[in-house]
XYZ file of C-alpha atoms in Angstrom:
678
model
C 6.887 36.472 40.194
C 3.467 36.224 37.848
C 3.263 32.588 36.649
C 4.664 31.894 33.215
C 2.722 29.752 30.854
C 4.688 26.186 30.322
C 5.405 26.487 26.459
C 7.293 30.303 27.215
C 9.521 28.968 30.722
C 10.017 24.909 28.684
C 11.584 26.661 25.700
C 14.388 24.748 24.431
C 17.368 27.079 25.292
C 20.289 24.172 23.317
C 20.019 22.152 20.197
C 19.998 19.028 23.112
C 16.917 20.483 24.384
C 15.384 20.734 21.468
C 12.331 17.744 21.126
C 12.503 16.446 17.372
C 13.691 18.430 14.772
C 16.581 16.074 14.490
C 17.504 16.275 10.204
C 17.389 20.268 10.430
C 19.804 19.568 14.459
C 22.284 17.873 12.419
C 22.592 20.111 9.456
C 22.983 23.004 12.427
C 25.637 21.615 14.529
C 27.569 20.019 11.461
C 27.556 23.414 9.992
C 28.581 25.705 13.321
C 31.650 22.886 14.298
C 33.131 22.644 11.087
C 32.374 27.029 10.040
C 30.913 25.937 7.389
C 28.303 28.764 7.579
C 25.859 30.177 4.935
C 24.440 33.695 4.873
C 20.976 33.515 5.286
C 18.170 31.001 6.412
C 14.484 30.384 5.433
C 13.162 27.946 8.356
C 8.922 25.878 7.359
C 6.732 24.425 8.565
C 3.497 24.839 10.947
C 2.441 26.467 13.951
C 4.907 25.475 17.205
C 7.627 22.995 15.462
C 10.596 25.200 16.337
C 10.764 27.734 13.500
C 11.559 30.489 15.975
C 13.214 28.738 18.408
C 15.516 26.745 16.946
C 16.973 30.334 14.677
C 16.978 31.987 18.061
C 19.850 29.029 19.638
C 21.428 29.475 16.230
C 21.541 33.134 17.182
C 23.207 32.304 20.649
C 25.693 29.663 19.212
C 26.980 32.567 16.344
C 28.114 35.229 18.968
C 28.093 33.337 22.016
C 31.220 35.492 23.390
C 33.153 31.375 24.004
C 33.369 31.061 20.773
C 31.171 30.384 17.810
C 29.914 26.685 18.080
C 27.408 24.368 18.658
C 26.442 24.180 22.455
C 26.343 27.734 23.924
C 27.467 28.510 27.013
C 24.531 30.135 28.703
C 25.843 32.271 31.305
C 27.687 34.876 29.264
C 26.370 38.383 27.996
C 25.413 37.009 24.895
C 23.268 34.335 25.724
C 21.681 35.367 28.598
C 20.233 38.907 26.391
C 19.559 36.651 24.315
C 17.560 34.103 26.176
C 15.675 37.207 27.491
C 15.696 38.931 24.422
C 17.254 41.226 24.441
C 20.553 41.553 22.029
C 20.748 44.581 20.532
C 22.891 42.451 17.107
C 19.829 40.529 17.174
C 17.196 42.136 15.451
C 13.467 40.585 15.132
C 11.082 41.262 12.040
C 8.140 40.573 12.381
C 6.653 40.040 8.729
C 3.616 40.276 8.801
C 3.412 44.548 10.816
C 6.002 45.726 8.781
C 4.475 44.298 4.698
C 5.178 47.688 3.748
C 8.665 48.708 1.034
C 9.390 51.339 3.122
C 9.140 49.249 6.355
C 12.271 46.841 4.465
C 14.171 49.095 2.824
C 15.093 51.063 5.973
C 15.514 47.876 8.101
C 17.867 47.459 4.984
C 20.379 50.785 6.075
C 21.484 49.840 8.621
C 23.219 45.981 7.424
C 25.657 47.648 6.348
C 26.938 49.010 9.863
C 29.459 46.709 12.180
C 27.706 45.033 15.341
C 27.174 47.134 18.296
C 28.005 43.809 20.711
C 28.302 40.405 18.865
C 30.220 38.783 16.570
C 27.149 38.836 14.035
C 24.325 41.014 13.047
C 21.450 38.999 13.187
C 18.470 39.691 10.901
C 15.598 37.348 12.192
C 12.292 37.681 10.378
C 9.473 36.299 11.423
C 6.503 34.674 8.817
C 9.057 35.752 6.245
C 5.747 35.059 3.053
C 3.179 38.472 4.619
C 6.178 40.592 2.992
C 5.423 42.245 -0.670
C 6.638 42.038 -4.506
C 8.198 45.234 -3.898
C 9.365 44.357 -0.314
C 11.255 41.101 -2.324
C 12.617 42.805 -4.387
C 13.614 45.726 -1.986
C 15.362 42.108 0.426
C 16.720 40.324 -2.602
C 20.212 42.228 -2.956
C 21.003 42.249 -0.007
C 19.940 38.783 0.597
C 21.975 37.587 -2.104
C 25.444 39.559 -1.119
C 24.917 40.914 2.467
C 28.112 41.902 4.355
C 30.283 38.835 6.495
C 29.137 40.258 9.664
C 25.093 40.159 8.873
C 22.906 36.508 8.631
C 19.467 36.050 7.789
C 17.544 34.209 8.924
C 13.847 33.904 7.987
C 10.998 31.749 8.744
C 7.176 31.132 7.391
C 4.295 28.430 7.789
C 3.516 29.059 4.567
C 6.327 28.117 1.898
C 4.363 28.190 -1.094
C 4.174 32.009 -0.835
C 7.472 33.357 -0.969
C 8.994 33.991 -4.293
C 11.522 31.403 -6.571
C 14.359 33.858 -6.100
C 13.880 33.860 -2.485
C 14.308 30.526 -1.840
C 16.902 30.554 -4.582
C 19.221 32.091 -1.330
C 18.653 30.336 1.465
C 19.425 27.147 2.734
C 15.979 25.805 3.316
C 15.351 23.748 6.092
C 11.201 21.734 6.844
C 10.197 21.149 10.275
C 8.085 18.286 10.513
C 5.095 17.773 12.558
C 5.326 16.474 16.518
C 3.716 12.597 15.820
C 2.077 12.244 18.820
C 4.046 9.515 21.205
C 6.716 12.484 21.526
C 4.269 14.699 22.889
C 3.435 12.519 25.221
C 6.817 12.207 26.062
C 7.772 15.222 26.686
C 4.451 16.373 28.757
C 5.296 13.717 30.073
C 8.434 14.711 31.171
C 7.584 18.383 32.071
C 4.269 17.564 34.288
C 7.083 16.120 36.957
C 9.103 19.004 36.879
C 6.379 20.654 38.039
C 4.624 18.067 40.257
C 1.472 17.882 38.633
C -0.509 14.684 38.919
C -2.154 13.885 35.665
C -3.413 10.361 33.752
C -1.340 8.770 30.811
C -4.474 8.365 28.770
C -5.688 12.127 29.551
C -1.980 12.783 27.775
C -2.589 11.328 24.707
C -5.991 13.201 24.105
C -3.850 15.993 24.390
C -1.479 15.231 22.074
C -3.384 13.874 19.497
C -5.712 17.624 19.896
C -2.489 19.229 19.361
C -1.884 18.050 16.046
C 1.457 18.214 15.376
C 2.350 21.003 17.253
C 3.995 21.389 20.476
C 3.218 24.792 21.884
C -0.543 23.968 20.931
C 0.586 20.769 23.615
C 1.791 22.887 25.624
C -1.161 25.292 25.963
C -3.970 22.845 25.779
C -1.687 21.427 29.559
C -2.113 24.897 30.829
C -5.842 24.986 30.199
C -6.515 21.226 31.504
C -3.872 21.851 34.006
C -7.045 24.482 35.530
C -9.814 22.878 33.815
C -8.419 20.356 36.597
C -8.174 22.118 39.913
C -4.467 20.827 39.348
C -4.241 18.233 37.802
C -5.007 16.857 35.411
C -7.586 13.583 34.215
C -9.241 11.424 31.443
C -12.634 12.827 32.301
C -11.644 16.468 32.647
C -9.612 16.616 29.200
C -12.611 14.301 27.791
C -14.892 17.667 28.368
C -12.505 20.130 27.675
C -12.284 18.907 24.429
C -15.422 17.605 23.502
C -14.397 14.778 22.231
C -15.529 10.879 21.776
C -15.214 8.976 24.573
C -12.508 6.295 23.266
C -14.722 3.229 25.636
C -17.857 3.697 23.765
C -15.924 3.123 20.606
C -14.563 0.660 21.828
C -17.764 -1.334 23.300
C -19.711 -0.931 20.405
C -16.828 -2.379 18.627
C -16.312 -5.549 20.692
C -20.774 -5.690 20.552
C -19.708 -5.928 16.681
C -17.888 -8.437 17.364
C -19.999 -10.382 19.717
C -22.722 -9.901 17.739
C -24.602 -8.643 20.557
C -27.372 -5.941 19.922
C -28.306 -5.583 23.166
C -24.251 -4.358 24.467
C -24.891 -2.173 20.922
C -27.499 -0.258 21.956
C -26.495 -0.339 25.506
C -22.985 1.566 24.223
C -25.066 3.767 22.881
C -27.224 4.668 25.432
C -24.578 5.153 27.853
C -22.857 7.228 25.062
C -25.939 9.449 24.430
C -25.982 10.524 28.484
C -22.845 13.272 27.302
C -24.778 14.479 24.501
C -22.167 13.373 22.000
C -21.393 14.719 17.852
C -22.840 11.451 16.573
C -20.490 12.129 13.234
C -17.378 12.501 15.522
C -18.325 9.203 16.830
C -18.499 7.489 13.769
C -15.445 9.608 12.566
C -14.021 7.557 15.296
C -15.845 4.067 14.758
C -14.049 4.469 11.412
C -10.519 6.245 12.021
C -10.006 2.467 14.847
C -11.152 -0.030 12.384
C -8.827 1.963 10.329
C -6.458 1.472 12.410
C -7.489 -2.260 12.775
C -7.465 -3.624 9.056
C -3.501 -1.659 9.416
C -2.848 -4.675 12.036
C -4.253 -7.023 10.390
C -1.803 -6.555 7.168
C 0.919 -5.582 9.023
C 1.131 -6.175 12.677
C 4.128 -3.860 13.021
C 3.152 -1.038 11.649
C 0.053 -0.480 13.835
C -0.911 2.671 14.827
C -0.174 4.108 18.170
C -1.176 7.451 18.420
C -3.867 6.651 21.264
C -1.814 4.714 22.987
C -4.050 1.890 22.880
C -1.668 -0.167 20.107
C -1.684 -3.767 22.434
C -5.819 -3.378 22.336
C -5.817 -2.248 19.167
C -3.714 -5.683 17.860
C -6.410 -7.839 20.122
C -9.185 -6.375 18.500
C -7.063 -7.584 14.732
C -6.918 -11.278 16.485
C -10.421 -11.278 17.414
C -12.705 -9.954 14.619
C -12.033 -10.851 10.751
C -9.933 -9.349 7.846
C -13.772 -9.188 6.045
C -15.496 -7.999 8.817
C -13.881 -4.705 9.311
C -13.186 -3.929 5.620
C -17.880 -4.013 5.528
C -17.552 -2.254 8.950
C -15.527 0.545 7.298
C -17.756 0.825 4.427
C -20.975 0.677 6.049
C -19.840 3.291 8.277
C -18.471 5.227 5.563
C -21.988 5.249 3.891
C -23.513 5.650 7.117
C -21.984 8.913 7.644
C -22.305 10.237 4.016
C -26.142 9.332 4.827
C -26.590 10.947 8.705
C -28.187 14.555 7.566
C -30.527 12.667 5.726
C -31.352 10.796 9.025
C -34.077 11.993 10.540
C -32.186 12.378 14.500
C -28.574 12.014 14.486
C -29.417 9.147 17.499
C -31.556 7.042 15.003
C -28.819 7.115 12.118
C -26.431 6.442 13.987
C -27.733 3.212 15.583
C -29.343 2.361 12.083
C -25.672 2.271 10.598
C -24.293 0.048 13.652
C -27.495 -2.658 13.523
C -26.716 -2.276 9.689
C -23.375 -3.736 10.687
C -24.927 -6.486 13.159
C -27.859 -7.600 10.050
C -24.621 -7.807 7.047
C -22.272 -10.521 6.918
C -19.464 -10.678 4.033
C -20.537 -14.228 2.189
C -17.874 -15.799 1.069
C -17.657 -16.454 -3.156
C -18.676 -20.501 -4.129
C -15.448 -22.037 -6.119
C -17.159 -22.089 -9.403
C -16.026 -26.002 -10.670
C -15.147 -26.228 -14.438
C -16.820 -28.604 -16.495
C -15.660 -31.921 -16.783
C -15.363 -34.318 -20.386
C -17.588 -36.606 -20.375
C -15.825 -40.378 -18.566
C -17.536 -43.854 -18.977
C -18.749 -44.258 -15.315
C -22.228 -42.565 -15.092
C -20.965 -41.589 -11.274
C -18.089 -39.048 -12.390
C -20.668 -37.473 -15.241
C -23.065 -36.817 -11.836
C -20.172 -35.788 -9.681
C -20.291 -31.920 -11.099
C -23.888 -31.637 -10.834
C -24.152 -33.525 -6.773
C -21.129 -31.223 -5.864
C -23.919 -27.317 -7.259
C -26.378 -29.050 -5.583
C -24.034 -28.671 -2.617
C -23.031 -25.191 -2.771
C -26.215 -23.883 -4.718
C -29.936 -23.020 -3.565
C -32.437 -25.273 -4.033
C -34.292 -25.257 -7.098
C -37.769 -25.455 -7.622
C -38.241 -29.429 -8.393
C -39.850 -30.080 -11.889
C -43.448 -30.459 -12.408
C -44.604 -34.544 -11.897
C -46.462 -34.893 -15.586
C -42.878 -34.028 -16.662
C -39.903 -36.094 -14.425
C -43.219 -39.062 -14.670
C -43.155 -39.011 -18.148
C -40.370 -41.501 -19.643
C -41.582 -40.962 -23.251
C -41.195 -37.154 -22.844
C -38.150 -37.791 -21.675
C -37.337 -40.282 -24.715
C -38.421 -37.108 -26.596
C -36.181 -34.698 -25.751
C -32.902 -36.793 -25.470
C -30.897 -34.097 -27.949
C -31.831 -31.456 -24.990
C -30.828 -31.233 -21.420
C -32.690 -33.277 -18.948
C -34.620 -31.865 -16.826
C -32.861 -31.385 -13.161
C -33.176 -29.289 -10.563
C -29.975 -27.690 -10.552
C -29.373 -27.964 -13.836
C -30.074 -24.914 -15.295
C -27.716 -22.919 -12.549
C -24.964 -26.069 -13.471
C -25.377 -25.104 -16.903
C -25.439 -21.579 -16.404
C -21.853 -21.499 -14.812
C -20.244 -24.119 -17.064
C -20.992 -22.644 -20.740
C -18.153 -20.354 -21.067
C -15.883 -23.303 -19.925
C -17.068 -25.573 -23.038
C -15.000 -26.621 -25.946
C -17.015 -27.196 -28.809
C -15.301 -29.940 -30.855
C -14.323 -28.286 -34.669
C -16.190 -30.152 -37.969
C -14.163 -31.380 -40.061
C -14.476 -29.876 -43.874
C -16.220 -33.248 -45.165
C -18.103 -33.922 -42.368
C -22.515 -32.362 -41.475
C -22.478 -29.824 -39.568
C -23.555 -30.890 -35.895
C -23.158 -27.863 -34.387
C -26.731 -26.752 -34.135
C -27.885 -29.987 -32.236
C -28.078 -29.041 -29.619
C -25.448 -30.513 -26.720
C -26.279 -32.818 -23.660
C -25.152 -31.591 -20.002
C -22.316 -34.416 -19.308
C -23.246 -33.925 -15.536
C -26.937 -35.442 -16.109
C -26.135 -37.661 -18.726
C -24.148 -41.153 -19.269
C -22.799 -40.398 -22.478
C -23.376 -37.534 -26.024
C -26.379 -37.710 -28.325
C -26.204 -37.087 -31.046
C -28.730 -37.205 -33.725
C -28.582 -36.905 -37.235
C -30.837 -33.703 -38.982
C -33.141 -35.414 -40.241
C -35.180 -34.693 -43.729
C -37.740 -32.244 -42.028
C -34.875 -29.855 -39.823
C -32.535 -30.164 -42.888
C -35.550 -28.200 -44.788
C -36.184 -25.625 -42.008
C -32.174 -24.855 -42.712
C -32.464 -24.185 -45.827
C -34.815 -21.829 -45.771
C -33.706 -19.470 -42.754
C -31.249 -17.673 -43.781
C -28.443 -17.470 -41.454
C -27.267 -13.682 -40.004
C -24.326 -14.078 -41.441
C -25.277 -14.778 -44.606
C -25.331 -12.267 -47.871
C -27.378 -13.225 -50.181
C -27.026 -11.565 -53.497
C -29.311 -12.463 -56.601
C -27.386 -12.904 -60.110
C -28.530 -9.741 -61.575
C -27.275 -7.406 -57.791
C -24.407 -5.152 -59.234
C -22.020 -5.073 -56.036
C -23.217 -5.317 -52.490
C -23.439 -1.592 -50.118
C -22.489 -2.902 -47.593
C -18.578 -4.596 -46.760
C -17.386 -6.032 -44.267
C -13.570 -6.894 -45.284
C -12.862 -6.322 -49.470
C -11.233 -9.534 -49.888
C -13.590 -11.782 -48.331
C -16.524 -10.616 -49.679
C -15.707 -10.958 -53.968
C -16.540 -13.586 -55.500
C -13.719 -16.405 -57.460
C -11.623 -14.431 -59.514
C -13.578 -15.744 -63.124
C -10.019 -15.329 -65.651
C -8.304 -18.302 -67.770
C -7.832 -20.195 -64.718
C -11.648 -20.683 -63.625
C -11.971 -24.275 -65.294
C -8.909 -25.564 -62.995
C -9.040 -24.317 -59.991
C -13.147 -24.540 -59.672
C -11.443 -28.670 -61.069
C -8.802 -28.850 -58.370
C -9.556 -26.545 -55.737
C -12.424 -26.995 -54.283
C -13.291 -25.043 -50.611
C -11.918 -25.836 -47.370
C -15.515 -25.292 -46.199
C -18.419 -27.081 -47.956
C -21.671 -25.257 -47.806
C -24.631 -27.055 -46.407
C -27.262 -28.872 -49.000
C -25.505 -27.539 -51.614
C -25.868 -23.784 -51.865
C -24.161 -21.895 -54.361
C -20.450 -20.622 -53.530
C -22.128 -17.400 -53.424
C -24.185 -17.987 -50.761
C -21.495 -19.086 -48.203
C -23.581 -20.472 -44.704
C -21.530 -19.616 -41.236
C -22.068 -22.905 -39.839
C -24.434 -21.651 -36.380
C -23.457 -22.171 -33.148
C -25.402 -23.671 -29.705
C -23.622 -20.665 -28.002
C -25.544 -16.725 -28.419
C -23.228 -14.778 -27.527
C -21.153 -15.855 -29.618
C -20.171 -14.546 -33.412
C -19.084 -16.974 -35.998
C -16.129 -15.805 -38.076
C -16.104 -15.473 -42.072
C -15.496 -18.667 -44.670
C -12.829 -17.970 -46.246
C -12.296 -19.965 -49.802
C -8.941 -20.965 -50.266
C -6.601 -21.985 -53.577
C -4.771 -24.964 -54.512
C -1.140 -24.298 -55.146
C -1.510 -25.034 -58.453
C -4.588 -23.008 -58.919
C -2.538 -20.557 -57.593
C -2.005 -17.633 -60.350
C -1.570 -13.415 -60.232
C -5.718 -13.152 -60.640
C -6.352 -14.529 -56.727
C -3.462 -13.728 -55.892
C -5.497 -11.200 -53.601
C -7.271 -14.278 -52.238
C -4.505 -16.328 -51.457
C -3.880 -13.152 -49.171
C -7.293 -12.856 -47.709
C -7.081 -16.543 -46.414
C -3.684 -15.812 -44.798
C -4.146 -15.723 -40.810
C -1.800 -12.984 -39.961
C -1.887 -9.022 -39.489
C 0.329 -6.413 -38.731
C 3.473 -5.392 -40.635
C 3.303 -8.714 -42.605
C -0.242 -8.248 -43.248
C 0.494 -5.184 -44.774
C 3.521 -6.343 -46.743
C 1.450 -9.741 -48.556
C -1.156 -7.128 -49.662
C 0.840 -5.343 -50.824
C 2.320 -7.397 -53.270
C 2.310 -8.490 -56.801
C 2.229 -11.233 -58.090
C 4.123 -12.003 -60.756
C 5.094 -15.538 -61.658
C 5.229 -18.692 -60.182
C 7.076 -22.045 -61.106
C 5.778 -25.113 -58.963
C 6.373 -24.388 -55.823
C 8.679 -20.722 -56.076
C 6.804 -17.692 -55.578
C 8.299 -14.430 -57.412
C 6.961 -11.359 -55.258
C 6.884 -7.972 -56.443
C 6.238 -4.924 -53.145
C 4.923 -1.713 -54.078
C 7.920 0.422 -53.915
C 5.772 3.368 -52.622
C 5.463 1.026 -49.637
C 8.766 -1.007 -49.296
C 10.236 1.347 -46.479
C 9.392 -1.083 -43.203
C 10.030 -4.235 -45.303
C 13.272 -6.151 -43.586
C 14.256 -9.895 -44.959
C 12.130 -11.566 -42.379
C 9.077 -10.616 -44.075
C 9.866 -12.966 -46.469
C 11.151 -15.825 -44.647
C 7.609 -15.201 -42.409
C 6.253 -15.200 -45.438
C 7.791 -18.979 -46.251
C 6.453 -19.682 -43.025
C 2.960 -18.803 -43.450
C 2.433 -19.620 -46.532
C 3.781 -23.516 -45.767
C 0.650 -23.455 -43.664
C -1.499 -22.139 -45.651
C -1.107 -25.144 -48.899
C 0.217 -27.993 -46.532
C 3.594 -28.222 -48.050
C 6.877 -26.345 -48.206
C 7.047 -23.527 -50.830
C 9.423 -20.519 -51.698
C 9.428 -16.790 -51.161
C 11.209 -14.144 -52.748
C 10.381 -10.425 -52.459
C 12.004 -8.010 -54.854
C 10.976 -4.100 -54.118
C 10.721 -2.218 -57.387
C 7.518 -1.051 -59.391
C 4.368 -3.034 -59.882
C 2.099 -3.457 -63.231
C -1.167 -4.861 -61.993
C -3.092 -3.932 -59.058
C -2.613 -5.849 -55.806
C -4.519 -6.805 -53.154
C -4.139 -3.677 -50.877
C -5.245 -1.513 -53.933
C -7.970 -3.939 -55.126
C -9.567 -3.755 -51.144
C -9.513 0.054 -52.150
C -11.050 0.288 -54.759
C -13.876 -1.997 -53.885
C -13.784 -0.215 -50.364
C -14.688 2.615 -53.426
C -17.084 1.192 -54.881
C -19.322 0.364 -52.503
C -19.719 3.198 -50.903
C -20.453 4.850 -54.497
C -23.251 2.361 -54.538
C -24.358 2.852 -51.420
C -23.986 6.781 -52.575
C -26.634 6.349 -54.766
C -28.708 3.342 -53.371
C -29.296 6.443 -50.342
C -30.462 8.848 -53.332
C -32.677 6.653 -54.965
C -33.757 5.784 -51.782
C -37.630 6.487 -51.221
C -37.581 7.705 -47.902
C -34.479 10.339 -48.434
C -36.465 11.766 -52.233
C -39.342 12.707 -49.777
C -37.566 14.818 -47.308
C -34.995 16.315 -50.175
C -38.606 17.343 -52.054
C -40.728 18.130 -49.385
C -38.295 19.703 -46.689
C -35.230 20.295 -48.299
C -33.831 18.246 -46.721
C -29.578 17.328 -48.255
C -27.658 14.184 -47.975
C -24.053 14.338 -46.743
C -22.515 12.339 -48.908
C -19.554 12.883 -46.998
C -21.159 11.032 -43.797
C -22.333 7.525 -46.440
C -20.755 4.360 -45.547
C -21.329 1.066 -46.789
C -22.942 -1.301 -43.951
C -20.264 -3.812 -42.685
């Protein structure tokens, strides 16, 4: 008798002998036992996972002479003929070779006839996705309503190519890939029956090379038996498959863990004797590092696809997690750059040496700056902490450190120290600047003393010379307007940039309501100087002139709204309100009916609370939607914005450069793009 390959010799004959696919077998067994059979089944999955095998077992269960059950006898004529692939009522069709619509029509012409010997006429169509579109259309009606004695069993490796109309007429079962553990266990049982000596590590190589296919694993096992002359060894299987010796990968990783460069290069030298694929070697190293990282994060989820779970867990305990992450990233980038290396082996060695050279350094804890303390020791502790953690800085010059007069002259600035610049740059974001009160001179511009190097904060009042310099030097946020200048071309916010109200209440307002923030050097109210800040990146807010309660009138209601710290719907409500009257602390507002859709009663109470905080005393507010008779703050802002845009456009037209471009080059000014400066 001729030799029969393992894949055919050990093909399952019953559901009990089938390896894996329990989720499919359970559904079929229950359907057979309870006589709940569908007329069409679709089995999908990659090659060699059991699609055709399960379909043949199902056909045997349907036509067994003992009756329909999930356990065919295997002895009757129908079972024997189906096992030998010669049962007349089991029509197997290779759709890859019969794709034409004429073949499908010829096949379906016999569907109406009763089975010859069996209980059911079973059509097993393999690789059904290869049928043409017309063949699918010809199959649709019969597949949806076949005669009671017909069952369709379809198998495919590419269900995405099947029309939805076919999928909707079948019960679909998706078969899974086999994991290496299941494949190795099944191969062990087969080789023990065949009395073939084998090594367990060799079976793991075969299980991983099968890539989820049991048929491929058996075919590779046949090849390994022939290659090893009746036995299966790891060395023979590695030579046959051309895979990287896993021991060399472990040797390299062990040398990296021990920081042994000699052993590391020795492992590469030993692996080079087998002329390996160095890119594949890096891939194996990446896969091992990935498994170790998973074992470190979740030991119970460690992968055993190589049969070396214990060794992976040991390495996970031996190597630090940050080292594993650095090794993985280095190997990943090295594999990308390997084609650029002059020699593949040199590229691999450089990647490994890079892993050996670089070590992850933990981030130093950044101390927060402490508040000034009365004791000198407490003030110096942050500096001592940074001096211990940071590298030494160059020592200050001898002349600077020895001259007490120069230190006294620069008392306002931080004293020179080897670590002072680093401390200042690290701790500056956490510094808290003291708020200036309205009546006090601003000291924010004075240099700040570093608490870590001084006994107590040093404050120097501004001298006359410094005051003159500050008065002459314009602040970057000041917008100075000459008396004869009209409305400014740029406007950051319409409410903040407008001059005080020039109405009948001007004298009373100026006498009874002083600005909250007083400008320096008795500057006019129109030239508001923003307070200077020691932090160059911080942009100071524009000061807002508040209006006193007794000076609040409908004419300066827009100034009150500009000073409220609100946003969203409440800001929109206040901006679209008109102040129609005030009796003491009672405010009567009319909300523009155009914008009254989003108004609710809570806005009235919230605006009352905001105005109470603004004036510093309790007030009451009543809001009634209706028609406004004067300009609301929102309408005024739009008007001022449009005026500024028109002014900016006129300024652009009068600009000499623009006029020359128009005159000499025929340029055109796009008026819709002109916007006032913010």
